[in-house]
mmCIF file of N, CA, C and O in Angstrom:
data_model
loop_
_atom_site.group_PDB
_atom_site.id
_atom_site.type_symbol
_atom_site.label_atom_id
_atom_site.label_comp_id
_atom_site.label_asym_id
_atom_site.label_seq_id
_atom_site.Cartn_x
_atom_site.Cartn_y
_atom_site.Cartn_z
ATOM 1 N N MET Q 1 -27.233 28.261 -47.482
ATOM 2 C CA MET Q 1 -27.154 28.187 -46.040
ATOM 3 C C MET Q 1 -26.739 29.549 -45.503
ATOM 4 O O MET Q 1 -25.800 30.162 -46.013
ATOM 5 N N ALA Q 2 -27.404 30.025 -44.477
ATOM 6 C CA ALA Q 2 -27.078 31.311 -43.870
ATOM 7 C C ALA Q 2 -25.735 31.221 -43.159
ATOM 8 O O ALA Q 2 -25.380 30.184 -42.606
ATOM 9 N N LYS Q 3 -25.018 32.296 -43.188
ATOM 10 C CA LYS Q 3 -23.712 32.337 -42.543
ATOM 11 C C LYS Q 3 -23.811 33.137 -41.257
ATOM 12 O O LYS Q 3 -24.564 34.100 -41.161
ATOM 13 N N THR Q 4 -23.038 32.715 -40.261
ATOM 14 C CA THR Q 4 -22.956 33.399 -38.980
ATOM 15 C C THR Q 4 -21.530 33.840 -38.772
ATOM 16 O O THR Q 4 -20.595 33.082 -39.044
ATOM 17 N N GLN Q 5 -21.353 35.044 -38.302
ATOM 18 C CA GLN Q 5 -20.015 35.550 -38.046
ATOM 19 C C GLN Q 5 -19.579 35.137 -36.650
ATOM 20 O O GLN Q 5 -20.334 35.262 -35.686
ATOM 21 N N LEU Q 6 -18.356 34.640 -36.557
ATOM 22 C CA LEU Q 6 -17.756 34.263 -35.286
ATOM 23 C C LEU Q 6 -16.546 35.156 -35.039
ATOM 24 O O LEU Q 6 -15.929 35.645 -35.976
ATOM 25 N N GLY Q 7 -16.191 35.298 -33.802
ATOM 26 C CA GLY Q 7 -14.981 36.046 -33.459
ATOM 27 C C GLY Q 7 -14.125 35.187 -32.540
ATOM 28 O O GLY Q 7 -14.638 34.486 -31.676
ATOM 29 N N ALA Q 8 -12.836 35.241 -32.770
ATOM 30 C CA ALA Q 8 -11.918 34.479 -31.918
ATOM 31 C C ALA Q 8 -10.597 35.215 -31.834
ATOM 32 O O ALA Q 8 -10.164 35.860 -32.796
ATOM 33 N N ARG Q 9 -9.944 35.103 -30.725
ATOM 34 C CA ARG Q 9 -8.620 35.697 -30.558
ATOM 35 C C ARG Q 9 -7.598 34.566 -30.527
ATOM 36 O O ARG Q 9 -7.745 33.605 -29.782
ATOM 37 N N VAL Q 10 -6.580 34.718 -31.366
ATOM 38 C CA VAL Q 10 -5.494 33.746 -31.414
ATOM 39 C C VAL Q 10 -4.177 34.498 -31.450
ATOM 40 O O VAL Q 10 -4.129 35.688 -31.791
ATOM 41 N N ASP Q 11 -3.101 33.813 -31.115
ATOM 42 C CA ASP Q 11 -1.777 34.412 -31.194
ATOM 43 C C ASP Q 11 -1.492 34.825 -32.634
ATOM 44 O O ASP Q 11 -1.990 34.211 -33.590
ATOM 45 N N ALA Q 12 -0.667 35.841 -32.797
ATOM 46 C CA ALA Q 12 -0.342 36.364 -34.122
ATOM 47 C C ALA Q 12 0.255 35.292 -35.028
ATOM 48 O O ALA Q 12 -0.064 35.238 -36.223
ATOM 49 N N ASP Q 13 1.102 34.427 -34.470
ATOM 50 C CA ASP Q 13 1.718 33.391 -35.304
ATOM 51 C C ASP Q 13 0.690 32.369 -35.789
ATOM 52 O O ASP Q 13 0.769 31.878 -36.915
ATOM 53 N N ILE Q 14 -0.311 32.086 -34.980
ATOM 54 C CA ILE Q 14 -1.378 31.171 -35.392
ATOM 55 C C ILE Q 14 -2.230 31.820 -36.473
ATOM 56 O O ILE Q 14 -2.589 31.171 -37.465
ATOM 57 N N ALA Q 15 -2.532 33.090 -36.314
ATOM 58 C CA ALA Q 15 -3.315 33.804 -37.322
ATOM 59 C C ALA Q 15 -2.578 33.810 -38.658
ATOM 60 O O ALA Q 15 -3.180 33.558 -39.708
ATOM 61 N N GLU Q 16 -1.276 34.075 -38.633
ATOM 62 C CA GLU Q 16 -0.490 34.099 -39.863
ATOM 63 C C GLU Q 16 -0.436 32.723 -40.506
ATOM 64 O O GLU Q 16 -0.556 32.580 -41.724
ATOM 65 N N LEU Q 17 -0.263 31.699 -39.688
ATOM 66 C CA LEU Q 17 -0.239 30.327 -40.199
ATOM 67 C C LEU Q 17 -1.570 29.969 -40.851
ATOM 68 O O LEU Q 17 -1.601 29.369 -41.928
ATOM 69 N N ALA Q 18 -2.674 30.350 -40.220
ATOM 70 C CA ALA Q 18 -4.003 30.074 -40.779
ATOM 71 C C ALA Q 18 -4.182 30.790 -42.114
ATOM 72 O O ALA Q 18 -4.690 30.208 -43.075
ATOM 73 N N LYS Q 19 -3.749 32.037 -42.188
ATOM 74 C CA LYS Q 19 -3.873 32.793 -43.438
ATOM 75 C C LYS Q 19 -3.063 32.142 -44.558
ATOM 76 O O LYS Q 19 -3.544 31.999 -45.686
ATOM 77 N N LYS Q 20 -1.841 31.744 -44.246
ATOM 78 C CA LYS Q 20 -0.982 31.119 -45.254
ATOM 79 C C LYS Q 20 -1.549 29.776 -45.711
ATOM 80 O O LYS Q 20 -1.568 29.470 -46.895
ATOM 81 N N ARG Q 21 -2.016 28.981 -44.756
ATOM 82 C CA ARG Q 21 -2.553 27.661 -45.108
ATOM 83 C C ARG Q 21 -3.821 27.803 -45.938
ATOM 84 O O ARG Q 21 -4.010 27.083 -46.917
ATOM 85 N N ALA Q 22 -4.690 28.740 -45.560
ATOM 86 C CA ALA Q 22 -5.909 28.980 -46.334
ATOM 87 C C ALA Q 22 -5.548 29.403 -47.756
ATOM 88 O O ALA Q 22 -6.130 28.901 -48.728
ATOM 89 N N ALA Q 23 -4.569 30.300 -47.890
ATOM 90 C CA ALA Q 23 -4.144 30.759 -49.215
ATOM 91 C C ALA Q 23 -3.572 29.599 -50.022
ATOM 92 O O ALA Q 23 -3.851 29.467 -51.224
ATOM 93 N N ASP Q 24 -2.779 28.745 -49.371
ATOM 94 C CA ASP Q 24 -2.208 27.574 -50.059
ATOM 95 C C ASP Q 24 -3.310 26.688 -50.639
ATOM 96 O O ASP Q 24 -3.131 26.069 -51.684
ATOM 97 N N LEU Q 25 -4.415 26.596 -49.923
ATOM 98 C CA LEU Q 25 -5.531 25.755 -50.348
ATOM 99 C C LEU Q 25 -6.528 26.488 -51.235
ATOM 100 O O LEU Q 25 -7.507 25.896 -51.694
ATOM 101 N N GLY Q 26 -6.285 27.778 -51.454
ATOM 102 C CA GLY Q 26 -7.210 28.566 -52.269
ATOM 103 C C GLY Q 26 -8.531 28.838 -51.573
ATOM 104 O O GLY Q 26 -9.569 28.953 -52.234
ATOM 105 N N LEU Q 27 -8.492 28.924 -50.252
ATOM 106 C CA LEU Q 27 -9.711 29.129 -49.467
ATOM 107 C C LEU Q 27 -9.641 30.447 -48.713
ATOM 108 O O LEU Q 27 -8.554 30.943 -48.408
ATOM 109 N N SER Q 28 -10.810 30.975 -48.387
ATOM 110 C CA SER Q 28 -10.860 32.103 -47.458
ATOM 111 C C SER Q 28 -10.591 31.557 -46.059
ATOM 112 O O SER Q 28 -10.688 30.346 -45.823
ATOM 113 N N ILE Q 29 -10.272 32.447 -45.142
ATOM 114 C CA ILE Q 29 -10.064 32.017 -43.748
ATOM 115 C C ILE Q 29 -11.326 31.343 -43.218
ATOM 116 O O ILE Q 29 -11.260 30.296 -42.575
ATOM 117 N N GLY Q 30 -12.482 31.926 -43.503
ATOM 118 C CA GLY Q 30 -13.746 31.348 -43.034
ATOM 119 C C GLY Q 30 -13.977 29.949 -43.575
ATOM 120 O O GLY Q 30 -14.369 29.044 -42.829
ATOM 121 N N ASP Q 31 -13.727 29.760 -44.878
ATOM 122 C CA ASP Q 31 -13.914 28.431 -45.466
ATOM 123 C C ASP Q 31 -12.895 27.433 -44.924
ATOM 124 O O ASP Q 31 -13.209 26.265 -44.702
ATOM 125 N N TYR Q 32 -11.668 27.910 -44.701
ATOM 126 C CA TYR Q 32 -10.631 27.042 -44.136
ATOM 127 C C TYR Q 32 -11.023 26.590 -42.728
ATOM 128 O O TYR Q 32 -10.949 25.406 -42.402
ATOM 129 N N LEU Q 33 -11.472 27.518 -41.904
ATOM 130 C CA LEU Q 33 -11.883 27.164 -40.541
ATOM 131 C C LEU Q 33 -13.096 26.237 -40.559
ATOM 132 O O LEU Q 33 -13.176 25.290 -39.771
ATOM 133 N N ALA Q 34 -14.032 26.493 -41.472
ATOM 134 C CA ALA Q 34 -15.202 25.618 -41.580
ATOM 135 C C ALA Q 34 -14.769 24.202 -41.943
ATOM 136 O O ALA Q 34 -15.286 23.224 -41.387
ATOM 137 N N ARG Q 35 -13.796 24.082 -42.853
ATOM 138 C CA ARG Q 35 -13.296 22.754 -43.236
ATOM 139 C C ARG Q 35 -12.649 22.049 -42.042
ATOM 140 O O ARG Q 35 -12.872 20.862 -41.818
ATOM 141 N N LEU Q 36 -11.854 22.794 -41.264
ATOM 142 C CA LEU Q 36 -11.222 22.193 -40.088
ATOM 143 C C LEU Q 36 -12.258 21.678 -39.091
ATOM 144 O O LEU Q 36 -12.122 20.572 -38.560
ATOM 145 N N VAL Q 37 -13.294 22.480 -38.858
ATOM 146 C CA VAL Q 37 -14.342 22.083 -37.914
ATOM 147 C C VAL Q 37 -15.090 20.866 -38.437
ATOM 148 O O VAL Q 37 -15.351 19.912 -37.689
ATOM 149 N N GLN Q 38 -15.427 20.865 -39.723
ATOM 150 C CA GLN Q 38 -16.138 19.722 -40.295
ATOM 151 C C GLN Q 38 -15.292 18.446 -40.227
ATOM 152 O O GLN Q 38 -15.805 17.382 -39.885
ATOM 153 N N ASP Q 39 -14.001 18.562 -40.546
ATOM 154 C CA ASP Q 39 -13.111 17.399 -40.462
ATOM 155 C C ASP Q 39 -13.029 16.875 -39.035
ATOM 156 O O ASP Q 39 -13.059 15.671 -38.795
ATOM 157 N N ASP Q 40 -12.933 17.795 -38.092
ATOM 158 C CA ASP Q 40 -12.843 17.396 -36.690
ATOM 159 C C ASP Q 40 -14.143 16.750 -36.223
ATOM 160 O O ASP Q 40 -14.125 15.688 -35.585
ATOM 161 N N ALA Q 41 -15.267 17.363 -36.557
ATOM 162 C CA ALA Q 41 -16.563 16.845 -36.114
ATOM 163 C C ALA Q 41 -16.894 15.504 -36.756
ATOM 164 O O ALA Q 41 -17.545 14.656 -36.138
ATOM 165 N N SER Q 42 -16.435 15.297 -37.978
ATOM 166 C CA SER Q 42 -16.728 14.043 -38.662
ATOM 167 C C SER Q 42 -15.807 12.914 -38.228
ATOM 168 O O SER Q 42 -16.021 11.758 -38.576
ATOM 169 N N GLY Q 43 -14.757 13.261 -37.480
ATOM 170 C CA GLY Q 43 -13.799 12.257 -37.044
ATOM 171 C C GLY Q 43 -12.694 12.010 -38.063
ATOM 172 O O GLY Q 43 -11.814 11.189 -37.839
ATOM 173 N N LEU Q 44 -12.722 12.735 -39.187
ATOM 174 C CA LEU Q 44 -11.711 12.538 -40.231
ATOM 175 C C LEU Q 44 -10.306 12.776 -39.694
ATOM 176 O O LEU Q 44 -9.397 11.985 -39.925
ATOM 177 N N ARG Q 45 -10.129 13.857 -38.954
ATOM 178 C CA ARG Q 45 -8.808 14.190 -38.427
ATOM 179 C C ARG Q 45 -8.313 13.091 -37.475
ATOM 180 O O ARG Q 45 -7.165 12.659 -37.557
ATOM 181 N N ALA Q 46 -9.177 12.623 -36.601
ATOM 182 C CA ALA Q 46 -8.788 11.569 -35.649
ATOM 183 C C ALA Q 46 -8.432 10.281 -36.386
ATOM 184 O O ALA Q 46 -7.455 9.603 -36.026
ATOM 185 N N ARG Q 47 -9.198 9.950 -37.414
ATOM 186 C CA ARG Q 47 -8.892 8.734 -38.186
ATOM 187 C C ARG Q 47 -7.558 8.863 -38.906
ATOM 188 O O ARG Q 47 -6.794 7.904 -38.985
ATOM 189 N N ALA Q 48 -7.255 10.046 -39.409
ATOM 190 C CA ALA Q 48 -5.985 10.257 -40.105
ATOM 191 C C ALA Q 48 -4.816 10.131 -39.131
ATOM 192 O O ALA Q 48 -3.794 9.503 -39.444
ATOM 193 N N VAL Q 49 -4.954 10.686 -37.949
ATOM 194 C CA VAL Q 49 -3.892 10.594 -36.941
ATOM 195 C C VAL Q 49 -3.708 9.142 -36.504
ATOM 196 O O VAL Q 49 -2.582 8.656 -36.372
ATOM 197 N N ASP Q 50 -4.800 8.439 -36.306
ATOM 198 C CA ASP Q 50 -4.725 7.026 -35.933
ATOM 199 C C ASP Q 50 -4.044 6.200 -37.025
ATOM 200 O O ASP Q 50 -3.218 5.333 -36.733
ATOM 201 N N ALA Q 51 -4.377 6.477 -38.272
ATOM 202 C CA ALA Q 51 -3.769 5.747 -39.387
ATOM 203 C C ALA Q 51 -2.274 6.017 -39.449
ATOM 204 O O ALA Q 51 -1.475 5.098 -39.679
ATOM 205 N N ALA Q 52 -1.876 7.259 -39.233
ATOM 206 C CA ALA Q 52 -0.448 7.597 -39.242
ATOM 207 C C ALA Q 52 0.276 6.897 -38.097
ATOM 208 O O ALA Q 52 1.391 6.377 -38.279
ATOM 209 N N ALA Q 53 -0.333 6.851 -36.934
ATOM 210 C CA ALA Q 53 0.284 6.180 -35.790
ATOM 211 C C ALA Q 53 0.436 4.679 -36.054
ATOM 212 O O ALA Q 53 1.470 4.083 -35.728
ATOM 213 N N ARG Q 54 -0.584 4.070 -36.655
ATOM 214 C CA ARG Q 54 -0.489 2.644 -36.989
ATOM 215 C C ARG Q 54 0.614 2.392 -38.016
ATOM 216 O O ARG Q 54 1.385 1.447 -37.894
ATOM 217 N N PHE Q 55 0.700 3.249 -39.024
ATOM 218 C CA PHE Q 55 1.732 3.116 -40.053
ATOM 219 C C PHE Q 55 3.116 3.184 -39.424
ATOM 220 O O PHE Q 55 3.982 2.344 -39.706
ATOM 221 N N LEU Q 56 3.333 4.167 -38.563
ATOM 222 C CA LEU Q 56 4.636 4.302 -37.919
ATOM 223 C C LEU Q 56 4.941 3.106 -37.021
ATOM 224 O O LEU Q 56 6.074 2.613 -37.006
ATOM 225 N N ALA Q 57 3.949 2.635 -36.291
ATOM 226 C CA ALA Q 57 4.157 1.483 -35.411
ATOM 227 C C ALA Q 57 4.538 0.239 -36.222
ATOM 228 O O ALA Q 57 5.426 -0.525 -35.830
ATOM 229 N N GLU Q 58 3.896 0.055 -37.363
ATOM 230 C CA GLU Q 58 4.153 -1.120 -38.190
ATOM 231 C C GLU Q 58 5.497 -1.052 -38.913
ATOM 232 O O GLU Q 58 6.099 -2.081 -39.206
ATOM 233 N N HIS Q 59 5.958 0.146 -39.215
ATOM 234 C CA HIS Q 59 7.153 0.298 -40.047
ATOM 235 C C HIS Q 59 8.304 0.998 -39.335
ATOM 236 O O HIS Q 59 9.273 1.402 -39.991
ATOM 237 N N GLN Q 60 8.238 1.128 -38.029
ATOM 238 C CA GLN Q 60 9.270 1.848 -37.286
ATOM 239 C C GLN Q 60 10.648 1.244 -37.509
ATOM 240 O O GLN Q 60 11.636 1.972 -37.625
ATOM 241 N N SER Q 61 10.720 -0.064 -37.617
ATOM 242 C CA SER Q 61 12.028 -0.707 -37.804
ATOM 243 C C SER Q 61 12.686 -0.280 -39.111
ATOM 244 O O SER Q 61 13.907 -0.115 -39.176
ATOM 245 N N VAL Q 62 11.898 -0.071 -40.147
ATOM 246 C CA VAL Q 62 12.445 0.383 -41.438
ATOM 247 C C VAL Q 62 13.048 1.776 -41.282
ATOM 248 O O VAL Q 62 14.151 2.041 -41.770
ATOM 249 N N PHE Q 63 12.332 2.659 -40.587
ATOM 250 C CA PHE Q 63 12.851 4.003 -40.366
ATOM 251 C C PHE Q 63 14.104 3.965 -39.502
ATOM 252 O O PHE Q 63 15.068 4.696 -39.758
ATOM 253 N N ASP Q 64 14.105 3.125 -38.476
ATOM 254 C CA ASP Q 64 15.270 3.002 -37.608
ATOM 255 C C ASP Q 64 16.486 2.508 -38.385
ATOM 256 O O ASP Q 64 17.596 3.036 -38.227
ATOM 257 N N GLU Q 65 16.291 1.498 -39.226
ATOM 258 C CA GLU Q 65 17.397 0.965 -40.030
ATOM 259 C C GLU Q 65 17.943 2.014 -40.988
ATOM 260 O O GLU Q 65 19.159 2.159 -41.142
ATOM 261 N N ALA Q 66 17.060 2.760 -41.630
ATOM 262 C CA ALA Q 66 17.496 3.799 -42.562
ATOM 263 C C ALA Q 66 18.265 4.895 -41.836
ATOM 264 O O ALA Q 66 19.294 5.376 -42.318
ATOM 265 N N GLU Q 67 17.807 5.265 -40.662
ATOM 266 C CA GLU Q 67 18.495 6.287 -39.882
ATOM 267 C C GLU Q 67 19.857 5.789 -39.420
ATOM 268 O O GLU Q 67 20.854 6.512 -39.501
ATOM 269 N N ASP Q 68 19.915 4.547 -38.961
ATOM 270 C CA ASP Q 68 21.191 3.970 -38.531
ATOM 271 C C ASP Q 68 22.179 3.905 -39.699
ATOM 272 O O ASP Q 68 23.359 4.215 -39.542
ATOM 273 N N ALA Q 69 21.707 3.518 -40.870
ATOM 274 C CA ALA Q 69 22.567 3.425 -42.049
ATOM 275 C C ALA Q 69 23.082 4.801 -42.450
ATOM 276 O O ALA Q 69 24.246 4.953 -42.827
ATOM 277 N N GLN Q 70 22.220 5.797 -42.347
ATOM 278 C CA GLN Q 70 22.620 7.149 -42.728
ATOM 279 C C GLN Q 70 23.649 7.691 -41.744
ATOM 280 O O GLN Q 70 24.613 8.320 -42.158
ATOM 281 N N GLN Q 71 23.485 7.443 -40.468
ATOM 282 C CA GLN Q 71 24.422 7.925 -39.472
ATOM 283 C C GLN Q 71 25.755 7.192 -39.529
ATOM 284 O O GLN Q 71 26.779 7.770 -39.208
ATOM 285 N N GLY Q 72 25.717 5.944 -39.952
ATOM 286 C CA GLY Q 72 26.932 5.149 -39.980
ATOM 287 C C GLY Q 72 27.694 5.234 -41.288
ATOM 288 O O GLY Q 72 28.775 4.669 -41.424
ATOM 289 N N SER Q 73 27.168 5.961 -42.265
ATOM 290 C CA SER Q 73 27.836 6.060 -43.569
ATOM 291 C C SER Q 73 29.111 6.873 -43.444
ATOM 292 O O SER Q 73 29.096 7.963 -42.900
ATOM 293 N N PRO Q 74 30.207 6.325 -44.000
ATOM 294 C CA PRO Q 74 31.442 7.112 -43.981
ATOM 295 C C PRO Q 74 31.272 8.341 -44.864
ATOM 296 O O PRO Q 74 30.697 8.280 -45.939
ATOM 297 N N GLY Q 75 31.719 9.472 -44.378
ATOM 298 C CA GLY Q 75 31.633 10.702 -45.134
ATOM 299 C C GLY Q 75 30.284 11.401 -45.006
ATOM 300 O O GLY Q 75 30.091 12.465 -45.559
ATOM 301 N N ALA Q 76 29.363 10.803 -44.289
ATOM 302 C CA ALA Q 76 28.064 11.450 -44.103
ATOM 303 C C ALA Q 76 28.227 12.620 -43.137
ATOM 304 O O ALA Q 76 28.828 12.480 -42.090
ATOM 305 N N ARG Q 77 27.728 13.760 -43.545
ATOM 306 C CA ARG Q 77 27.832 14.952 -42.702
ATOM 307 C C ARG Q 77 26.494 15.662 -42.643
ATOM 308 O O ARG Q 77 25.736 15.596 -43.610
ATOM 309 N N ALA Q 78 26.262 16.321 -41.566
ATOM 310 C CA ALA Q 78 25.046 17.128 -41.458
ATOM 311 C C ALA Q 78 25.195 18.342 -42.352
ATOM 312 O O ALA Q 78 26.284 18.871 -42.518
ATOM 313 N N ALA Q 79 24.099 18.771 -42.911
ATOM 314 C CA ALA Q 79 24.139 19.940 -43.816
ATOM 315 C C ALA Q 79 24.310 21.208 -43.018
ATOM 316 O O ALA Q 79 23.949 21.350 -41.921
#
């Protein structure tokens, strides 16, 4: 498949984050951006966010109970 060069301006912190994330995944910046676009266009990202929201909605009480127990523990201190 032929490749086309794109240009975009982003804040320095976003550029650095993209470089680090691409490196973490063993991808070039171009391949990383292509993956993000493909995931977005295919709806994968939206489905993942929806699934996470459903999970949190279904299990919020468990998280609330754990947080309450942690805050109420004698001797519990913030790091």
